Amino acid sequence: MSRRRTPLAALAVACLTLVVPATAHADTYSPGSAGLGDPYFPHAGNGGYDVEHYDLKLRFNPKTDVLSGTATITATATKNLSRFNLDFSGLTVRKVEVNGKKATFRRKGQELTVTPAAGPADEAKFTVSVQYDGKPKPVNDPELGVTGWIHTKDGATALGEPDGARTWFPVNDNPKDKATFAYTVSVPVGLTVLANGEPRNTGIVRVRNGWSSVKWEMREPMAPYLAMVAIGKFKVTQGTAAGVPNITAYDPVLAKTSKYLHRTTAKATEWGVKHFGPYPFSSTGGIADKVDVGYALETQGRPVYDGDVSDDLLIVHELAHQWFGNSVGPQTWRDIWLNEGFATYAEWLYEETHNGPTAKQTFAKLYKSKGEFWQLKTGNPGRNGMFDWEAVYQRGAMTLQALRQKIGDETFFELLPAWTEKHRHGTANTRDFIDLAEEMSGLDLDPLFNAWLYKAAKPKL
Ligand SMILES: [Zn+2]
């Protein structure tokens, strides 16, 4: 995400051998938990299963604001489940089926609790399908802003960071549970639909009774908060960049400020490959739309920019997230600096490699400034501070520059692609990063990271 204001030690597990009668828990089914214990969003995500795939069939009428959908979720149980939860807010649930059989459900807050006729056994693959409809309401968090299904003048755009996905589909909304996504979206003829990944039926859009339907697919694992659909009037440009399709689009009212979006996206994608390693997804792109949320979001494979996209560094930032945040995802929201500090550092590096100030100069300038950098812990900024521009974005980037100065350019520029390779399409935490940096540099880096990430004070140089 980008908002513009101004430019353990390894857990030692003792191995206990318990003597339990063989029949004791083979038949025991119990509920999955209603949350995954994220330190900032404890209710987000659910226990007892792991999602592999979301198949979302959506129909949206911008005139009435009504969204109707069927979400079919393929998951694997991680225990014998008597019932389980999904995150889902607003919208009316009409029917829930598990493995094709009617299931009962109840709702409370953001929890949709599903009780199947017969619960899935540990390690069993199962499908849950949810039919729903209604007028989606975005999440309006006083500290974090507006996310979710957002109505626009000519359609809607869905943006989910950190917990807006539940406003438009039932979801295991936790960054740890990545899955592939397929979308079939029906809209009134004349409107364009964009989403993550690649279109699956270019040229054979189905049209019936004034509605057209389009398929998109994200084939690489994706955290639900990065799921995106954009519906409206768009001018779409297709090309290639870094060996993958580059699909960009802008709302015609933004034509003036979007004229370089396609070209800059290609340039920034190719530049990223040089510094961060192979591009992680099977397409790149970007969408400029009038969403009125005041931020851009790195939705996987195709970021969404709100309004003006004439700043190259904004595009560089969101595309850098494809490596840092999207492919290598945070295990919990506490590690948000692994997304934002890195994407901000990418901006500094882009400037350095394009005749701008060096990252060292940018660092020096910020180090002297009297911002609020030093009042929050970058590695644990708190829920309400997770998108703090100074503490998380800039001090996060400063942390990387401090590391670069400590371990030297050669090791630093091997570390970035090593990091994206090691955790490609997975998730990681800050400790994993420190461990890799220590392994590659041969240095004890705990003092440096402690000072930069875990102290609400200005680190000494
Ligand atoms: Zn960002």
Coordinates of C-alpha atoms and ligand atoms in Angstrom, one line a residue:
M1 CA 0.0 0.0 0.0
S2 CA 1.2 3.5 -0.6
R3 CA -0.1 6.7 0.8
R4 CA 1.5 9.9 -0.3
R5 CA 1.8 12.8 2.1
T6 CA 5.2 14.2 1.4
P7 CA 7.4 13.0 -1.1
L8 CA 13.6 -16.1 18.8
A9 CA 15.6 -18.1 19.2
A10 CA 14.5 -21.4 17.6
L11 CA 11.8 -23.0 19.6
A12 CA 13.1 -26.2 21.2
V13 CA 10.4 -28.7 21.1
A14 CA 10.7 -31.5 23.5
C15 CA 9.5 -34.7 22.0
L16 CA 7.0 -36.4 24.3
T17 CA 5.8 -39.8 23.8
L18 CA 2.3 -40.1 25.1
V19 CA 0.7 -43.4 25.6
V20 CA -2.8 -43.0 24.4
P21 CA -5.2 -45.8 23.5
A22 CA -5.4 -46.1 19.7
T23 CA -9.1 -45.3 19.6
A24 CA -9.0 -42.2 21.8
H25 CA -9.1 -39.5 19.1
A26 CA -9.7 -41.2 15.8
D27 CA -13.4 -40.3 16.1
T28 CA -13.2 -37.0 17.8
Y29 CA -14.4 -34.1 15.7
S30 CA -14.2 -30.6 17.0
P31 CA -14.8 -27.0 15.8
G32 CA -12.1 -25.0 13.9
S33 CA -11.1 -21.8 15.6
A34 CA -12.7 -18.5 14.7
G35 CA -9.4 -16.7 14.3
L36 CA -5.8 -17.5 13.6
G37 CA -4.4 -15.3 16.3
D38 CA -2.9 -12.6 14.2
P39 CA -1.6 -10.1 16.8
Y40 CA -3.3 -7.2 15.0
F41 CA -6.4 -8.9 13.5
P42 CA -7.1 -11.9 15.8
H43 CA -10.5 -12.7 14.2
A44 CA -9.1 -12.7 10.6
G45 CA -8.6 -16.1 9.3
N46 CA -9.9 -19.4 10.8
G47 CA -8.4 -22.5 12.1
G48 CA -8.8 -26.2 11.1
Y49 CA -8.3 -26.0 7.3
D50 CA -6.2 -24.6 4.6
V51 CA -7.6 -23.1 1.4
E52 CA -6.2 -24.1 -2.0
H53 CA -8.6 -22.4 -4.3
Y54 CA -11.3 -19.8 -4.5
D55 CA -13.7 -20.0 -7.4
L56 CA -15.8 -16.7 -7.4
K57 CA -18.8 -16.3 -9.6
L58 CA -20.0 -12.7 -9.3
R59 CA -22.7 -10.6 -10.8
F60 CA -22.7 -6.9 -10.2
N61 CA -25.1 -4.3 -11.2
P62 CA -23.7 -0.8 -10.7
K63 CA -27.2 0.8 -11.1
T64 CA -28.6 -1.1 -8.1
D65 CA -25.3 -1.7 -6.3
V66 CA -26.3 -5.3 -5.8
L67 CA -23.6 -8.0 -5.9
S68 CA -24.7 -11.6 -6.1
G69 CA -22.2 -14.4 -5.9
T70 CA -21.4 -18.0 -5.4
A71 CA -18.0 -18.7 -3.8
T72 CA -16.8 -22.3 -4.1
I73 CA -13.8 -22.8 -1.9
T74 CA -11.6 -25.9 -2.1
A75 CA -9.7 -26.6 1.2
T76 CA -8.0 -29.3 3.1
A77 CA -8.9 -30.0 6.7
T78 CA -6.0 -29.9 9.2
K79 CA -8.0 -31.7 11.8
N80 CA -11.3 -33.6 12.2
L81 CA -13.7 -30.8 11.8
S82 CA -17.2 -30.7 13.3
R83 CA -17.7 -27.2 12.1
F84 CA -15.6 -24.4 10.7
N85 CA -15.7 -20.6 10.1
L86 CA -15.2 -18.3 7.2
D87 CA -14.8 -14.5 7.4
F88 CA -17.8 -12.8 5.8
S89 CA -19.5 -9.4 6.5
G90 CA -22.7 -7.8 5.4
L91 CA -24.4 -9.5 2.4
T92 CA -27.1 -12.1 2.8
V93 CA -26.2 -15.8 2.8
R94 CA -28.8 -17.8 0.9
K95 CA -27.3 -21.3 0.9
V96 CA -24.2 -23.1 2.1
E97 CA -23.1 -26.6 0.9
V98 CA -20.2 -28.7 1.9
N99 CA -19.1 -31.4 -0.6
G100 CA -22.4 -30.7 -2.5
K101 CA -24.6 -31.4 0.6
K102 CA -26.6 -28.7 2.4
A103 CA -24.9 -27.4 5.5
T104 CA -26.3 -25.3 8.3
F105 CA -24.8 -21.9 9.1
R106 CA -25.0 -19.0 11.5
R107 CA -23.5 -15.6 11.5
K108 CA -22.0 -13.3 14.2
G109 CA -19.8 -10.3 13.5
Q110 CA -17.5 -11.2 10.8
E111 CA -17.8 -14.9 11.4
L112 CA -19.8 -17.3 9.2
T113 CA -19.9 -20.6 11.0
V114 CA -20.6 -23.6 8.8
T115 CA -21.8 -27.0 10.2
P116 CA -21.7 -29.7 7.6
A117 CA -23.9 -32.8 7.7
A118 CA -20.7 -34.7 8.1
G119 CA -17.5 -32.9 9.0
P120 CA -14.4 -33.3 6.9
A121 CA -11.8 -35.6 8.4
D122 CA -8.2 -34.5 9.1
E123 CA -6.3 -34.2 5.8
A124 CA -9.5 -34.6 3.7
K125 CA -10.0 -32.2 0.8
F126 CA -13.5 -30.6 0.8
T127 CA -15.4 -27.9 -1.0
V128 CA -17.7 -25.4 0.6
S129 CA -19.9 -23.3 -1.6
V130 CA -21.7 -20.2 -0.4
Q131 CA -24.5 -18.4 -2.3
Y132 CA -25.0 -14.8 -1.3
D133 CA -26.3 -11.4 -2.4
G134 CA -26.8 -7.9 -1.3
K135 CA -25.3 -4.4 -1.4
P136 CA -21.7 -4.7 -0.2
K137 CA -20.5 -2.2 2.4
P138 CA -16.8 -1.4 2.6
V139 CA -14.9 -1.5 5.9
N140 CA -14.3 2.0 7.0
D141 CA -11.6 1.8 9.7
P142 CA -11.0 5.2 11.3
E143 CA -7.2 4.5 11.5
L144 CA -6.6 2.4 8.4
G145 CA -9.0 3.8 5.9
V146 CA -11.6 2.3 3.5
T147 CA -11.2 -1.2 2.1
G148 CA -13.4 -3.9 0.6
W149 CA -15.9 -3.6 -2.2
I150 CA -15.9 0.1 -3.1
H151 CA -18.5 1.6 -5.3
T152 CA -17.2 4.0 -8.0
K153 CA -19.0 6.3 -10.4
D154 CA -19.1 3.7 -13.2
G155 CA -18.8 0.4 -11.3
A156 CA -16.8 -0.9 -8.3
T157 CA -13.3 -1.7 -7.3
A158 CA -12.4 -4.2 -4.6
L159 CA -9.3 -3.6 -2.4
G160 CA -8.6 -5.7 0.6
E161 CA -5.6 -4.7 2.7
P162 CA -5.7 -5.5 5.5
D163 CA -9.1 -7.0 6.1
G164 CA -11.6 -5.9 3.4
A165 CA -11.9 -9.1 1.4
R166 CA -14.7 -10.4 3.7
T167 CA -17.0 -7.6 2.4
W168 CA -17.3 -9.3 -1.0
F169 CA -16.6 -13.0 -0.6
P170 CA -16.5 -15.6 2.2
V171 CA -12.8 -16.0 3.0
N172 CA -10.1 -17.4 5.2
D173 CA -8.8 -13.8 5.5
N174 CA -5.3 -14.2 6.9
P175 CA -2.1 -13.5 5.0
K176 CA -0.8 -17.0 6.0
D177 CA -3.4 -18.8 3.9
K178 CA -2.5 -18.2 0.3
A179 CA -4.6 -19.8 -2.5
T180 CA -5.2 -19.6 -6.2
F181 CA -8.2 -17.6 -7.5
A182 CA -10.6 -17.9 -10.5
Y183 CA -13.2 -15.1 -11.1
T184 CA -16.2 -15.2 -13.4
V185 CA -17.7 -11.8 -13.3
S186 CA -21.0 -10.7 -15.0
V187 CA -21.7 -7.1 -15.6
P188 CA -24.0 -5.0 -17.8
V189 CA -22.7 -5.0 -21.4
G190 CA -20.4 -2.0 -22.0
L191 CA -18.5 -2.3 -18.8
T192 CA -15.0 -3.7 -18.5
V193 CA -13.9 -6.2 -15.8
L194 CA -10.3 -6.5 -14.7
A195 CA -8.9 -8.7 -11.9
N196 CA -5.7 -10.3 -10.8
G197 CA -3.8 -12.5 -13.2
E198 CA -4.9 -13.2 -16.7
P199 CA -8.1 -13.1 -18.6
R200 CA -9.3 -16.6 -19.6
N201 CA -11.7 -15.8 -22.5
T202 CA -10.4 -12.8 -24.4
G203 CA -12.6 -12.5 -27.5
I204 CA -15.2 -15.0 -26.4
V205 CA -16.9 -12.9 -23.7
R206 CA -20.3 -14.5 -23.1
V207 CA -23.2 -12.1 -23.7
R208 CA -26.8 -12.9 -22.6
N209 CA -29.7 -10.6 -22.0
G210 CA -27.6 -7.4 -21.8
W211 CA -25.0 -9.0 -19.4
S212 CA -21.5 -10.0 -20.4
S213 CA -19.4 -12.3 -18.4
V214 CA -15.6 -12.5 -18.2
K215 CA -13.2 -14.9 -16.6
W216 CA -9.9 -14.0 -14.9
E217 CA -7.5 -16.3 -13.1
M218 CA -4.6 -15.9 -10.6
R219 CA -2.7 -19.1 -10.9
E220 CA 0.0 -18.4 -8.3
P221 CA -0.8 -18.5 -4.6
M222 CA -2.3 -15.2 -3.3
A223 CA -3.1 -13.9 0.1
P224 CA -6.8 -13.0 0.1
Y225 CA -6.2 -9.3 0.9
L226 CA -4.6 -9.0 -2.5
A227 CA -7.7 -10.2 -4.4
M228 CA -9.0 -7.5 -6.7
V229 CA -11.8 -6.9 -9.2
A230 CA -12.3 -3.6 -11.0
I231 CA -15.5 -3.0 -12.9
G232 CA -16.2 0.2 -14.9
K233 CA -15.2 2.0 -18.1
F234 CA -11.6 1.4 -18.8
K235 CA -9.1 1.8 -21.6
V236 CA -7.1 -1.4 -21.7
T237 CA -3.6 -1.7 -23.1
Q238 CA -1.9 -5.1 -23.6
G239 CA 1.8 -5.7 -24.2
T240 CA 4.7 -7.6 -22.6
A241 CA 7.3 -6.9 -19.9
A242 CA 10.0 -9.1 -18.5
G243 CA 8.6 -12.0 -20.6
V244 CA 5.1 -11.9 -19.3
P245 CA 1.9 -10.1 -20.4
N246 CA 1.6 -6.5 -19.3
I247 CA -2.0 -5.6 -19.0
T248 CA -2.8 -2.0 -17.8
A249 CA -6.0 0.0 -17.8
Y250 CA -7.2 3.4 -16.9
D251 CA -10.5 5.1 -16.4
P252 CA -10.8 7.4 -19.4
V253 CA -11.4 10.4 -17.1
L254 CA -7.8 9.8 -15.9
A255 CA -6.3 9.7 -19.4
K256 CA -4.1 12.8 -18.9
T257 CA -2.3 11.4 -15.8
S258 CA -2.3 7.8 -17.0
K259 CA -0.6 8.1 -20.4
Y260 CA 2.7 6.6 -19.1
L261 CA 1.2 3.9 -16.9
H262 CA 1.7 1.1 -19.4
R263 CA 5.2 2.1 -20.3
T264 CA 6.3 2.8 -16.7
T265 CA 4.8 -0.5 -15.5
A266 CA 6.9 -2.3 -18.1
K267 CA 10.0 -0.4 -17.2
A268 CA 9.6 -0.8 -13.4
T269 CA 8.8 -4.6 -13.8
E270 CA 12.0 -5.1 -15.8
W271 CA 14.0 -3.0 -13.4
G272 CA 12.7 -5.0 -10.5
V273 CA 13.8 -8.3 -12.1
K274 CA 17.4 -6.9 -12.3
H275 CA 17.5 -6.2 -8.6
F276 CA 15.1 -8.6 -6.9
G277 CA 15.2 -11.8 -9.0
P278 CA 12.7 -13.4 -11.4
Y279 CA 9.3 -11.8 -11.6
P280 CA 7.0 -14.0 -9.5
F281 CA 3.7 -13.9 -11.4
S282 CA 2.5 -14.8 -14.9
S283 CA 1.5 -11.3 -15.7
T284 CA 2.1 -7.7 -14.7
G285 CA 0.1 -4.5 -15.1
G286 CA -1.7 -1.8 -13.3
I287 CA -5.1 -0.1 -13.1
A288 CA -5.7 3.6 -12.6
D289 CA -9.2 4.3 -11.4
K290 CA -11.1 6.9 -9.4
V291 CA -11.7 5.0 -6.2
D292 CA -11.4 7.9 -3.7
V293 CA -9.6 5.9 -1.0
G294 CA -6.4 8.0 -1.0
Y295 CA -4.0 5.1 -1.5
A296 CA -2.6 2.8 -4.1
L297 CA -2.6 -1.0 -3.5
E298 CA -0.3 -3.7 -4.7
T299 CA -3.1 -6.1 -5.6
Q300 CA -1.3 -9.2 -6.9
G301 CA 0.1 -9.0 -10.4
R302 CA -1.9 -5.8 -11.1
P303 CA -1.8 -2.9 -8.6
V304 CA -4.6 -0.4 -8.4
Y305 CA -3.8 3.3 -8.3
D306 CA -6.3 5.8 -7.1
G307 CA -6.4 8.7 -9.4
D308 CA -3.1 10.3 -10.4
V309 CA -0.5 7.8 -11.5
S310 CA 2.0 10.2 -13.0
D311 CA 4.6 9.5 -10.3
D312 CA 7.0 6.8 -11.5
L313 CA 8.1 6.1 -7.9
L314 CA 4.5 5.2 -6.9
I315 CA 4.5 2.5 -9.7
V316 CA 7.9 1.3 -8.6
H317 CA 6.7 1.0 -5.1
E318 CA 3.6 -1.1 -5.9
L319 CA 5.5 -3.3 -8.4
A320 CA 8.3 -3.9 -5.8
H321 CA 5.5 -5.3 -3.6
Q322 CA 5.1 -8.1 -6.2
W323 CA 8.3 -9.5 -4.8
F324 CA 8.1 -8.1 -1.3
G325 CA 4.7 -8.6 0.3
N326 CA 2.9 -10.5 -2.4
S327 CA 5.3 -13.4 -3.4
V328 CA 7.1 -13.3 -0.1
G329 CA 4.2 -12.6 2.2
P330 CA 4.2 -11.6 5.8
Q331 CA 3.2 -14.3 8.3
T332 CA 1.4 -11.8 10.5
W333 CA 0.6 -8.1 10.1
R334 CA 3.2 -7.3 12.7
D335 CA 5.8 -7.9 10.0
I336 CA 4.3 -5.3 7.7
W337 CA 7.7 -3.6 7.4
L338 CA 8.8 -6.6 5.3
N339 CA 6.3 -5.2 2.7
E340 CA 6.4 -1.5 3.2
G341 CA 10.1 -1.0 4.2
F342 CA 11.2 -3.0 1.2
A343 CA 8.9 -1.3 -1.3
T344 CA 10.0 2.1 0.0
Y345 CA 13.6 1.1 -0.3
A346 CA 12.9 0.0 -3.9
E347 CA 11.9 3.7 -4.6
W348 CA 15.2 4.9 -3.1
L349 CA 17.1 2.3 -5.2
Y350 CA 15.2 3.3 -8.3
E351 CA 16.2 6.9 -7.8
E352 CA 19.8 5.9 -7.1
T353 CA 19.9 4.0 -10.4
H354 CA 18.2 6.8 -12.4
N355 CA 20.5 9.7 -11.6
G356 CA 18.6 10.7 -8.5
P357 CA 19.9 10.9 -4.9
T358 CA 21.6 7.7 -3.7
A359 CA 19.9 5.6 -1.0
K360 CA 22.7 6.7 1.3
Q361 CA 21.8 10.4 0.7
T362 CA 18.1 9.7 1.2
F363 CA 18.9 7.9 4.4
A364 CA 21.2 10.7 5.7
K365 CA 18.5 13.3 5.1
L366 CA 15.8 11.4 6.9
Y367 CA 18.2 10.5 9.8
K368 CA 18.6 14.2 10.5
S369 CA 14.9 15.1 10.2
K370 CA 12.8 15.4 13.2
G371 CA 9.9 13.2 12.1
E372 CA 8.0 10.7 14.2
F373 CA 10.3 7.9 12.9
W374 CA 11.6 7.2 16.4
Q375 CA 8.3 7.0 18.3
L376 CA 7.1 3.7 17.0
K377 CA 8.7 0.3 16.7
T378 CA 9.1 -0.4 13.0
G379 CA 9.0 -4.2 13.6
N380 CA 5.9 -3.9 15.8
P381 CA 4.1 -0.7 15.1
G382 CA 0.8 -1.7 16.5
R383 CA -2.4 -2.2 14.6
N384 CA -3.2 1.4 14.1
G385 CA 0.4 2.2 13.2
M386 CA 0.9 -0.5 10.6
F387 CA 0.7 2.0 7.7
D388 CA 2.6 4.8 9.5
W389 CA 4.5 6.5 6.7
E390 CA 7.5 7.5 8.8
A391 CA 7.8 4.6 11.2
V392 CA 7.1 1.7 8.9
Y393 CA 7.8 2.9 5.4
Q394 CA 10.6 5.3 5.8
R395 CA 12.3 3.8 8.9
G396 CA 11.7 0.4 7.4
A397 CA 13.7 1.5 4.3
M398 CA 16.3 3.1 6.6
T399 CA 16.7 -0.2 8.3
L400 CA 17.6 -1.8 4.9
Q401 CA 20.1 1.0 4.2
A402 CA 21.7 0.6 7.6
L403 CA 22.0 -3.1 6.8
R404 CA 23.5 -2.4 3.4
Q405 CA 26.1 -0.2 5.0
K406 CA 26.9 -2.9 7.6
I407 CA 27.2 -5.9 5.2
G408 CA 28.4 -4.1 2.1
D409 CA 26.9 -3.7 -1.4
E410 CA 28.0 -7.1 -2.7
T411 CA 26.3 -9.1 0.0
F412 CA 23.3 -6.8 0.2
F413 CA 22.5 -7.1 -3.5
E414 CA 22.8 -10.9 -3.3
L415 CA 20.6 -10.9 -0.2
L416 CA 17.6 -9.3 -1.9
P417 CA 17.1 -12.0 -4.7
A418 CA 18.1 -14.7 -2.3
W419 CA 15.3 -13.6 0.0
T420 CA 12.7 -13.6 -2.8
E421 CA 13.9 -17.0 -4.0
K422 CA 13.9 -18.6 -0.6
H423 CA 10.3 -17.6 0.2
R424 CA 8.8 -17.4 -3.3
H425 CA 5.1 -17.8 -3.1
G426 CA 5.3 -18.4 0.6
T427 CA 5.3 -16.4 3.8
A428 CA 8.1 -15.3 6.1
N429 CA 8.8 -13.3 9.2
T430 CA 11.4 -10.8 10.3
R431 CA 13.5 -13.5 12.1
D432 CA 13.7 -15.4 8.8
F433 CA 15.1 -12.2 7.2
I434 CA 17.6 -11.6 10.0
D435 CA 18.7 -15.3 9.8
L436 CA 19.3 -15.1 6.1
A437 CA 21.2 -11.8 6.3
E438 CA 23.4 -13.3 9.1
E439 CA 24.0 -16.5 7.1
M440 CA 25.1 -14.6 4.0
S441 CA 27.2 -11.9 5.7
G442 CA 28.6 -14.0 8.5
L443 CA 27.9 -11.2 10.9
D444 CA 25.8 -11.0 14.1
L445 CA 23.1 -8.6 13.0
D446 CA 20.8 -8.8 16.1
P447 CA 22.1 -5.5 17.6
L448 CA 21.4 -3.7 14.3
F449 CA 17.9 -5.1 13.8
N450 CA 17.1 -4.6 17.5
A451 CA 18.0 -1.0 17.4
W452 CA 16.2 -0.3 14.1
L453 CA 13.1 -2.4 14.4
Y454 CA 12.4 -3.0 18.1
K455 CA 13.3 0.2 19.9
A456 CA 11.1 3.3 19.9
A457 CA 14.2 5.4 19.8
K458 CA 16.7 6.8 17.3
P459 CA 19.4 4.2 16.6
K460 CA 23.0 5.3 16.9
L461 CA 25.0 5.1 13.7
Ligands
ZN1 ZN 3.3 -0.2 0.0

